[in-house]
Amino acid sequence: MKVFCGRANPTTGSVEWLEEDEHYDYHQEIARSSYADMLHDKDRVFKPMADAAVKIVEKNGFSDKIKVINKHSTEVTVGPDGDMPCRANILVTELFDTELIGEGALPSYEHAHRHLVQENCEAVPHRATVYAQLVESRRMWSWNKLFPVHVQTSLGEQVIVPPLEMERCPGAPSVYDIQLNQVSPADFTVLSDVLSMFSVDFSKQVSSSAACHSRQFEPLASGRAQVVLSWWDIEMDPEGKIKCTMAPFWAHSDPDGLQWRDHWMQCVYFLPQEEPVLQGSALCLVAHHDDYCVWYSLQRTSPEKNARVHQMRPVCDCQAHLLWTRPRFGEINDQNRTDQYAQALRTVLKPGSVCLCVSDGSLLPVLAHHLGAEQVFTIESSAASHKLMKKIFKANQLEDKVNIIEKRPELLTNADLEGKKVSLLLGEPFFTTSLLPWHNLYFWYVRTAMDQHLDPGAVVMPQAASLHAMVVEFRDLWRIRSPCGDCEGFDVHIMDDMIQRALDFRESKEAEPHPLWEYPCRSLSEPQHVLTFDFRQPVPQQPMRAEGTVELRRPGRSHGAVLWMEYQLAPGSTLSTGLLESVGDKGHCRWNPHCKQAVYFFSTSPDPTVPPDGPRTVSYAVEFHPHTGDITMEFRLADSSD
């Protein structure tokens, strides 16, 4: 049966209705689950999905010993007519996320001890411990606060400052989970030893009530306390002989034997405000938690002497942390990126320029004003973003210099522009609805819809965009698509087949977004220019298609193709959302840390060596569909002799 599903198209900006298979969301959920990635984690305890578990249990000959109850644990009944005849004496669970408690582990354990297990039960895992380390890091702090932005103008340096409300805001309460092993030690200064903050013994009654745990320490160096790095480990047995740790390499007992994971990473927490610390001057780091969330504060005295330590979870009151993602904060704070936009603006601004900016939460209108535009308009289609940008403009005495228009760009009227024609249309482009790199082509659709408002000689910046692709070998990311086959002696091919069927339904033919600075890879080919989108012209009526072949110049496993966009801001000025520099002889890749790149995984991987008769090749066909804004693609691995 088919069903109609509504979706907001991130590229065209329109709401459209699509005919879908009634099970499309089921297939999508399974395809994107990364269950196999969890099974590849050799240290991990695994609870399979109920519908696959029954078949796996049967296939492995345990149907008479294992009963699968397809319920949430809080719905399980105990008794002669219940799901379980009596309370259990062993509790085996896997309820954890990167933050440990973010998936409801505490209330679930609390309920299990009260209703499902015996008083002196044993739990596997037995215990979890949360660790923390205080650091100073300009890079990580830039993911949380708006820094002053410097602009060189003909009148000297201008500084765009954040509103006082943003500076005082404690930030968002949510953790930022990342692959901390990919953050260079040069990007932070350690201010404390690794501190054991609190433990949870799962074999005893667990409480989901709010609590705090304090650890006194002496700073290892003077500096500014900004960020808390945190992770956890679990001990599977009471003696702690079998342990699974999420520690980053510098805190790991065996750095060379690190187990890669994408389901459990490490946590970055931001203190409500940065605070100066002095080497050797004792402080208290406090971990607070409720039933689902952890946050940290720095105290000058111990909790016993400070009644305010039981503080409420921080809540953003400036709107920025609710509208901007952590990478977006970092992108806006990237001074080199700002300088590149400013340099391009200097080449296109003319006396009397009337500028219109179309990007979400952008500082481009401020740059245009400081660099000499006569009049500047900017569109913010959401009320929340309009309110935030108004605060920023006011803090910089620009509320009368930059006119904010709160409406969708397609609905713009001559009256909104005060009867003037736009001589410079600006965009980063950046839109909060974009997931894949080409979704920001929404700027092209806006430019097309606003053609009537453009002066005949209007300049569009960026003037064009181009789609690029490169075949890569991932160090670890390939695991999220790799079948498991066997897990600790259990045949789980049934689950592998279920995931593959879900992938074949649609996902295997589509790219998915990943921040590749967190996932090292090696280039096997040179970057390939695939398509060009000329923003100086309206969106074409006919599809744009490119076909070609990519030579694999380096040995390795071809796990997939990475795709990204590059924007030609002005002649000689290009901004990449993907590769930031040329690939070296060994194929090392350095990716834009503020953007997610698109990854198209190949369904099969060739042998890891280049065949003696010549390099392998990858053929591709990529098509842009202007009416839907979609980009479809197909890649095919082949020998050069094919």
XYZ file of C-alpha atoms in Angstrom:
642
model
C 0.000 0.000 0.000
C 1.146 3.535 -0.738
C 0.785 6.536 1.557
C 1.175 10.273 1.003
C 3.851 11.960 3.122
C 4.489 15.664 3.414
C 8.029 17.004 3.615
C 9.724 20.365 3.523
C 12.193 20.309 0.644
C 15.447 21.843 1.997
C 16.718 22.730 -1.481
C 13.686 24.300 -3.127
C 12.113 25.551 0.101
C 8.702 24.180 -0.882
C 6.411 21.791 0.961
C 5.678 18.787 -1.216
C 3.647 15.591 -0.947
C 5.289 12.334 -1.959
C 3.878 8.860 -2.506
C 5.801 6.431 -0.299
C 5.645 2.747 0.550
C 3.785 2.340 3.848
C 6.917 0.815 5.414
C 9.366 3.473 4.220
C 10.010 4.855 7.701
C 10.635 1.348 9.056
C 13.259 0.688 6.379
C 14.862 4.060 7.033
C 15.045 3.439 10.783
C 16.741 0.058 10.308
C 19.075 1.280 7.572
C 20.340 4.168 9.683
C 20.532 2.270 12.963
C 24.225 1.275 12.885
C 23.352 -1.934 14.755
C 26.215 -3.748 13.037
C 28.609 -1.047 14.216
C 27.606 -1.936 17.783
C 28.297 -5.628 17.178
C 31.702 -4.845 15.695
C 32.530 -3.341 19.099
C 34.256 -6.373 20.602
C 34.030 -4.981 24.180
C 30.265 -4.361 24.070
C 27.216 -5.925 25.627
C 24.459 -6.115 22.971
C 20.633 -6.264 23.220
C 19.288 -7.104 19.708
C 16.048 -5.881 18.310
C 13.100 -8.000 19.395
C 11.854 -8.898 15.936
C 15.264 -10.171 14.828
C 16.165 -11.650 18.210
C 13.531 -14.391 18.058
C 14.851 -15.681 14.724
C 18.481 -15.408 15.839
C 17.742 -17.312 19.069
C 15.973 -20.026 17.100
C 18.725 -20.317 14.489
C 21.355 -20.702 17.190
C 19.410 -23.414 19.020
C 18.390 -21.530 22.165
C 14.615 -21.310 21.737
C 14.050 -23.503 24.790
C 16.329 -21.364 26.954
C 15.730 -17.760 25.833
C 12.356 -16.002 25.795
C 12.131 -12.693 23.937
C 9.626 -10.248 25.465
C 8.749 -7.556 22.953
C 7.966 -4.817 25.501
C 9.558 -1.864 27.174
C 10.979 -3.090 30.487
C 8.595 -0.856 32.449
C 5.671 -2.768 30.891
C 6.943 -6.248 31.789
C 4.816 -8.142 34.311
C 5.990 -10.685 36.902
C 3.928 -13.563 38.304
C 2.236 -16.851 37.348
C 0.352 -15.182 34.470
C 2.984 -12.559 33.715
C 5.784 -12.210 31.182
C 8.208 -13.555 33.799
C 7.169 -16.241 36.302
C 9.328 -14.708 39.056
C 11.823 -11.937 39.695
C 15.207 -12.395 38.059
C 18.487 -12.785 39.935
C 20.664 -11.496 37.073
C 20.047 -8.173 35.303
C 21.695 -7.858 31.876
C 21.173 -4.526 30.136
C 22.562 -2.047 27.635
C 20.848 1.287 28.185
C 23.703 3.701 27.672
C 24.543 6.545 25.342
C 27.638 8.724 25.086
C 26.496 10.639 28.174
C 25.771 7.316 29.979
C 22.320 8.340 31.257
C 20.862 10.163 28.240
C 18.709 7.236 27.076
C 16.956 6.886 30.423
C 19.267 4.359 32.093
C 18.613 5.642 35.618
C 14.776 5.453 35.631
C 14.921 2.105 33.789
C 17.292 0.597 36.376
C 15.241 2.154 39.165
C 12.088 0.459 37.884
C 13.836 -2.875 37.292
C 15.118 -3.054 40.882
C 11.700 -2.197 42.268
C 9.642 -4.537 40.112
C 11.679 -7.057 38.076
C 14.744 -8.342 39.976
C 15.574 -9.812 43.363
C 17.102 -7.670 46.080
C 20.571 -9.214 45.906
C 20.732 -9.643 42.160
C 23.860 -9.366 40.103
C 23.950 -6.901 37.215
C 25.910 -7.088 33.968
C 27.439 -4.594 33.554
C 28.090 -4.280 37.272
C 29.202 -0.674 37.620
C 29.755 2.506 35.579
C 32.084 5.386 36.443
C 32.017 8.866 34.915
C 35.308 10.759 34.514
C 35.981 14.415 33.795
C 38.919 16.657 32.939
C 38.919 20.445 33.013
C 40.595 22.185 30.059
C 41.077 25.550 28.422
C 40.420 25.472 24.690
C 39.825 28.413 22.382
C 38.739 26.012 19.642
C 36.133 24.216 21.751
C 35.005 27.429 23.464
C 34.330 28.805 19.974
C 31.622 26.132 19.693
C 29.768 27.785 22.557
C 30.278 31.574 22.514
C 30.273 34.269 19.843
C 33.729 35.859 19.667
C 34.409 39.431 18.542
C 34.764 39.465 14.741
C 37.366 41.792 13.216
C 36.872 43.549 9.877
C 39.498 45.673 8.150
C 37.878 48.662 6.418
C 39.023 51.868 4.751
C 38.306 53.631 8.054
C 40.387 51.188 10.085
C 39.478 48.051 11.979
C 35.850 47.502 12.928
C 34.899 44.903 15.553
C 31.570 43.088 15.579
C 30.808 42.326 19.228
C 28.271 39.904 20.734
C 25.375 41.302 22.778
C 25.897 41.320 26.530
C 22.981 38.888 26.816
C 24.892 36.336 24.727
C 28.068 36.780 26.775
C 26.170 36.151 30.022
C 24.099 33.250 28.701
C 24.981 29.909 30.368
C 24.472 28.148 27.056
C 22.578 25.055 25.994
C 22.124 22.212 28.471
C 22.795 19.524 25.866
C 26.071 17.643 25.685
C 28.223 17.883 22.542
C 29.331 14.336 21.745
C 32.291 14.005 19.414
C 35.195 11.750 18.482
C 37.516 13.400 20.985
C 40.478 11.406 19.716
C 40.402 13.552 16.573
C 40.888 16.799 18.523
C 44.580 17.645 18.544
C 46.183 17.985 22.014
C 47.528 21.293 20.691
C 43.922 22.571 20.683
C 43.532 22.507 24.467
C 45.446 23.026 27.700
C 44.850 20.512 30.476
C 43.951 22.259 33.758
C 43.230 19.192 35.900
C 44.039 15.532 36.239
C 41.389 13.065 35.135
C 38.846 13.102 37.970
C 36.530 10.229 38.901
C 33.269 12.125 39.330
C 30.683 9.500 40.274
C 29.840 5.812 39.957
C 26.603 3.876 39.626
C 26.377 0.318 41.020
C 23.762 -1.395 38.860
C 23.436 -4.427 41.156
C 21.904 -2.216 43.866
C 18.868 0.045 43.915
C 19.433 2.952 41.504
C 17.897 6.403 41.958
C 16.880 8.697 39.113
C 16.586 11.702 41.440
C 18.683 14.789 40.764
C 22.094 14.715 42.462
C 25.509 16.344 42.426
C 29.002 14.999 42.977
C 31.977 17.184 43.871
C 35.697 16.522 43.436
C 38.342 18.821 44.844
C 41.481 19.313 42.769
C 44.460 21.617 42.355
C 44.811 23.070 38.847
C 47.858 21.779 36.995
C 48.327 25.153 35.295
C 46.957 28.660 35.427
C 44.482 29.546 32.735
C 40.812 29.990 31.943
C 38.503 27.110 32.821
C 36.096 26.754 29.905
C 35.382 23.162 28.984
C 34.910 19.823 30.731
C 35.845 16.717 28.754
C 34.047 13.646 30.021
C 33.690 9.924 29.362
C 32.796 6.751 31.231
C 33.812 3.172 31.673
C 31.833 0.102 32.692
C 33.000 -2.885 34.707
C 31.223 -6.029 33.588
C 31.962 -8.067 36.725
C 32.057 -7.237 40.471
C 35.845 -7.612 40.586
C 36.346 -5.163 37.731
C 38.453 -7.585 35.704
C 36.421 -7.073 32.526
C 36.245 -3.410 31.660
C 35.012 -1.371 28.705
C 36.239 2.223 28.574
C 35.443 5.251 26.423
C 38.622 7.066 27.512
C 40.403 9.140 24.838
C 43.911 8.102 23.894
C 45.742 10.348 26.390
C 43.778 8.842 29.307
C 43.680 5.271 28.008
C 45.693 2.457 29.590
C 46.446 1.045 26.124
C 46.388 3.888 23.544
C 47.540 1.566 20.745
C 44.664 -0.816 21.417
C 41.836 1.708 21.279
C 38.485 0.266 20.188
C 36.812 2.582 17.668
C 33.159 3.334 18.314
C 30.575 5.632 16.810
C 27.683 4.669 19.092
C 29.610 5.705 22.231
C 32.013 8.638 21.924
C 33.185 11.301 24.384
C 31.406 14.320 25.851
C 32.232 18.009 25.668
C 30.503 20.164 28.285
C 30.765 23.940 28.471
C 30.900 25.735 31.795
C 28.230 28.453 32.179
C 31.026 31.043 32.089
C 34.777 30.820 31.677
C 36.600 31.338 34.954
C 40.249 32.134 35.746
C 42.106 29.455 37.701
C 45.507 29.545 39.381
C 47.929 26.666 39.425
C 47.840 24.911 42.803
C 44.849 26.889 44.136
C 42.241 24.290 45.171
C 38.852 24.214 43.416
C 35.861 21.891 43.247
C 34.505 20.493 39.993
C 30.859 19.541 40.425
C 28.953 17.083 38.239
C 25.185 17.601 38.374
C 22.633 15.265 36.877
C 18.918 14.693 36.716
C 17.302 11.564 35.295
C 18.527 12.157 31.724
C 21.154 14.901 31.637
C 24.590 15.787 33.067
C 26.124 19.247 33.445
C 29.118 20.729 35.260
C 29.993 23.750 37.364
C 33.154 25.025 39.020
C 32.979 25.927 42.704
C 35.463 27.751 44.927
C 34.356 25.794 48.015
C 33.088 22.299 48.692
C 29.345 21.535 48.437
C 29.030 21.223 52.215
C 29.906 24.904 52.520
C 28.008 26.051 49.473
C 24.246 25.520 49.543
C 23.872 26.776 45.955
C 25.705 23.788 44.502
C 22.331 22.098 43.781
C 21.808 24.473 40.904
C 19.249 24.045 38.176
C 20.232 22.798 34.751
C 21.517 25.725 32.639
C 19.055 27.047 30.089
C 19.860 29.282 27.113
C 18.162 32.667 27.410
C 19.857 34.408 24.464
C 18.320 32.197 21.712
C 21.662 31.673 19.944
C 22.301 28.254 21.485
C 18.829 27.165 20.436
C 19.262 28.342 16.839
C 22.940 27.727 16.110
C 24.560 24.312 16.255
C 28.013 23.873 17.782
C 29.638 23.718 14.311
C 27.741 26.861 13.298
C 29.189 28.744 16.268
C 32.641 27.590 15.162
C 31.965 28.630 11.578
C 30.887 32.154 12.534
C 33.919 32.457 14.825
C 36.357 31.400 12.077
C 38.237 34.653 11.465
C 40.000 33.297 8.360
C 36.624 32.474 6.826
C 35.354 35.974 7.663
C 38.447 37.494 6.066
C 37.805 35.532 2.880
C 34.245 36.850 2.633
C 35.439 40.373 3.376
C 38.096 40.177 0.661
C 35.524 38.960 -1.866
C 33.080 41.693 -0.840
C 35.696 44.375 -1.467
C 35.914 43.265 -5.097
C 32.160 43.442 -5.773
C 30.958 46.377 -3.667
C 30.526 49.641 -5.544
C 29.478 53.147 -4.480
C 25.736 53.158 -3.957
C 25.441 49.377 -3.634
C 22.100 48.122 -2.360
C 22.758 44.734 -0.759
C 20.358 41.954 0.130
C 21.611 39.019 2.201
C 19.861 35.642 2.114
C 21.324 33.253 4.705
C 20.166 32.161 8.141
C 21.769 34.015 11.049
C 24.574 35.505 8.975
C 26.991 38.333 9.763
C 27.425 39.093 6.053
C 25.071 42.123 6.283
C 27.362 43.655 8.914
C 30.418 43.037 6.744
C 28.662 44.648 3.774
C 27.787 47.714 5.829
C 31.306 48.163 7.238
C 32.831 47.718 3.787
C 30.810 50.539 2.260
C 27.389 49.356 1.082
C 24.944 52.265 0.903
C 21.956 50.206 2.078
C 21.739 46.688 3.469
C 18.724 44.395 3.750
C 18.766 40.896 5.218
C 16.080 38.232 5.273
C 15.421 36.169 8.391
C 12.398 33.981 7.758
C 11.981 32.739 11.350
C 10.833 34.974 14.195
C 13.457 33.543 16.563
C 16.327 34.209 14.164
C 14.953 37.684 13.452
C 14.966 38.411 17.188
C 18.522 37.127 17.655
C 19.996 39.056 14.739
C 18.207 42.209 15.863
C 20.030 41.895 19.202
C 23.379 41.504 17.451
C 22.780 44.491 15.179
C 21.675 46.609 18.141
C 24.778 45.681 20.156
C 26.831 47.050 17.258
C 24.724 50.222 16.790
C 23.457 48.956 13.441
C 19.730 48.685 14.110
C 19.165 51.660 11.781
C 21.795 50.556 9.260
C 20.692 46.991 8.495
C 17.023 46.408 7.656
C 15.796 42.949 8.741
C 12.926 41.514 6.718
C 11.004 38.735 8.448
C 9.415 36.678 5.694
C 10.235 33.917 3.268
C 12.434 35.213 0.422
C 9.957 34.089 -2.233
C 7.345 36.437 -0.729
C 9.512 39.551 -0.920
C 7.813 42.670 -2.309
C 9.049 45.989 -3.688
C 7.761 47.647 -0.541
C 10.040 45.447 1.597
C 12.983 46.860 -0.361
C 11.636 50.404 -0.116
C 11.121 50.468 -3.876
C 14.799 49.859 -4.641
C 16.453 47.306 -6.870
C 19.121 45.010 -5.436
C 22.576 45.553 -6.926
C 24.338 42.908 -4.783
C 22.681 39.657 -3.688
C 24.685 37.978 -0.924
C 24.656 34.538 0.648
C 27.170 32.403 2.507
C 25.038 30.386 1.683
C 23.888 28.746 4.929
C 20.419 27.526 5.868
C 19.458 25.692 9.049
C 17.307 23.207 7.118
C 20.271 21.934 5.104
C 21.557 18.453 5.881
C 23.537 17.562 2.760
C 26.031 19.937 1.113
C 23.832 20.626 -1.921
C 20.790 21.557 0.158
C 22.223 25.073 0.367
C 21.402 25.349 -3.340
C 18.223 26.815 -1.868
C 20.115 30.094 -2.409
C 19.872 29.470 -6.176
C 16.112 28.988 -5.973
C 15.787 32.175 -3.939
C 17.905 34.041 -6.486
C 15.572 32.742 -9.226
C 12.404 33.740 -7.361
C 13.806 37.229 -6.732
C 14.866 37.898 -10.292
C 12.358 40.755 -10.574
C 13.977 42.558 -7.617
C 17.496 42.463 -9.086
C 19.016 45.377 -10.926
C 19.883 44.483 -14.552
C 23.585 44.644 -13.679
C 23.251 43.008 -10.259
C 26.114 40.960 -8.874
C 25.439 37.661 -7.115
C 27.888 36.449 -4.472
C 28.756 33.641 -4.553
C 28.565 33.693 -8.307
C 28.646 29.910 -8.684
C 28.906 26.617 -6.846
C 30.465 23.333 -7.873
C 29.992 19.758 -6.710
C 33.118 17.681 -6.157
C 33.679 13.992 -5.442
C 36.572 11.808 -4.335
C 36.924 8.083 -3.665
C 38.263 7.312 -0.184
C 39.286 4.564 2.179
C 37.976 5.149 5.710
C 40.034 4.147 8.693
C 36.952 3.216 10.723
C 33.708 4.738 9.407
C 33.191 1.795 7.029
C 32.195 -0.268 10.077
C 28.745 1.355 10.280
C 27.833 -0.329 6.975
C 29.784 -3.566 7.402
C 27.883 -6.821 8.102
C 28.752 -8.594 11.332
C 28.098 -12.244 10.525
C 29.193 -13.718 13.847
C 29.147 -12.146 17.314
C 30.785 -14.065 20.161
C 29.792 -17.365 18.551
C 26.243 -16.233 17.716
C 25.219 -16.325 14.067
C 23.556 -12.945 13.383
C 23.296 -13.158 9.596
C 19.547 -12.695 10.020
C 20.145 -9.191 11.344
C 22.694 -8.488 8.593
C 20.144 -9.513 5.962
C 17.430 -7.370 7.561
C 19.694 -4.302 7.514
C 20.764 -4.978 3.922
C 17.132 -5.233 2.786
C 16.402 -1.915 4.479
C 19.429 -0.347 2.791
C 18.397 -1.699 -0.606
C 14.954 -0.140 -0.172
C 16.506 3.319 -0.667
C 19.410 4.229 1.601
C 22.115 2.386 -0.365
C 21.434 4.695 -3.308
C 21.716 7.889 -1.266
C 24.499 9.834 0.391
C 24.457 10.601 4.107
C 26.058 13.500 6.006
C 29.137 13.019 8.209
C 31.602 15.526 9.728
C 34.714 13.925 8.253
C 37.170 15.818 10.457
C 36.019 13.279 13.076
C 36.407 10.285 10.745
C 39.878 9.991 9.174
C 40.082 8.732 5.639
C 42.632 8.453 2.865
C 42.085 9.589 -0.691
C 42.404 6.904 -3.351
C 41.651 9.275 -6.213
C 42.137 12.910 -7.049
C 39.159 15.232 -6.406
C 36.765 15.238 -9.352
C 34.785 18.305 -10.455
C 31.320 16.901 -11.147
C 28.770 19.711 -11.706
C 28.706 23.520 -11.782
C 25.739 25.662 -10.719
C 25.819 29.205 -12.111
C 24.056 31.499 -9.656
C 24.285 34.388 -12.109
C 21.551 32.636 -14.084
C 18.151 31.340 -12.879
C 17.704 27.650 -12.069
C 17.391 25.832 -15.413
C 14.256 23.986 -16.436
C 16.057 20.871 -17.622
C 18.074 18.398 -15.507
C 21.852 18.713 -15.341
C 23.749 15.438 -15.699
C 27.392 14.457 -15.477
C 28.975 11.099 -16.211
C 32.593 10.136 -15.923
C 35.296 7.890 -14.588
C 37.622 8.340 -11.638
C 40.993 6.589 -11.563
C 42.130 5.120 -8.259
C 45.746 6.225 -8.023
C 46.527 4.796 -4.590
C 46.158 1.265 -3.220
C 43.455 0.703 -0.644
C 39.866 -0.334 -0.086
C 37.332 1.814 -1.875
C 34.765 2.270 0.870
C 32.862 5.103 -0.767
C 32.816 8.504 -2.385
C 32.872 11.789 -0.486
C 31.006 14.733 -2.027
C 31.114 18.411 -1.115
C 30.390 21.867 -2.486
C 32.767 24.685 -3.319
C 31.564 28.275 -3.724
C 33.185 30.783 -6.047
C 32.638 33.960 -4.074
C 34.304 36.147 -6.688
C 36.958 35.633 -9.371
C 39.953 34.043 -7.668
C 38.169 33.437 -4.360
C 36.734 29.969 -3.628
C 35.381 28.627 -0.345
C 35.289 24.856 0.167
C 32.896 22.952 2.424
C 35.053 19.867 1.944
C 38.772 19.570 1.324
C 40.756 22.514 2.673
C 44.043 21.724 0.950
C 45.476 19.553 -1.792
C 45.746 15.864 -1.039
C 49.333 14.763 -0.377
C 51.180 11.795 -1.865
C 49.887 9.491 0.858
C 46.295 10.612 0.405
C 45.946 12.523 3.678
C 42.735 14.584 3.772
C 42.034 17.728 5.797
C 38.331 18.563 5.908
C 36.398 21.702 6.726
C 35.593 21.220 10.449
C 32.456 23.392 10.337
C 30.587 21.412 7.673
C 29.279 17.925 7.129
C 30.357 16.247 3.929
C 28.228 13.716 2.049
C 29.310 10.058 2.000
C 28.054 7.603 -0.598
C 29.008 4.124 0.631
C 29.840 1.503 -1.964
C 28.013 -1.776 -1.457
C 31.184 -3.786 -2.071
C 34.864 -3.080 -1.586
C 37.642 -4.243 -3.928
C 40.818 -5.964 -2.874
C 43.159 -3.689 -0.905
C 45.879 -3.711 -3.550
C 46.011 -2.125 -6.973
C 45.909 -4.898 -9.605
C 49.136 -5.283 -11.582
C 47.481 -4.569 -14.932
C 46.561 -0.999 -13.949
C 44.531 1.068 -11.521
C 40.926 0.350 -10.764
C 38.367 2.892 -11.802
C 35.066 4.129 -10.473
C 32.417 5.257 -12.931
C 29.759 7.705 -11.830
C 26.541 9.284 -13.014
C 25.244 12.323 -11.127
C 22.065 14.220 -12.011
C 20.565 17.412 -10.631
C 16.771 17.575 -10.873
C 15.745 21.250 -10.828
C 12.044 20.677 -10.185
C 12.706 18.789 -6.931
C 16.164 20.101 -6.085
C 17.373 16.527 -5.615
C 20.733 15.197 -6.694
C 20.744 11.501 -7.569
C 23.907 9.542 -8.044
C 25.278 6.147 -8.867
C 28.828 4.883 -8.491
C 30.173 1.648 -9.933
C 33.453 -0.038 -9.088
C 35.244 -1.624 -12.023
C 38.680 -2.678 -13.227
C 40.263 -0.429 -15.812
C 39.875 -3.302 -18.252
C 36.053 -3.363 -17.861
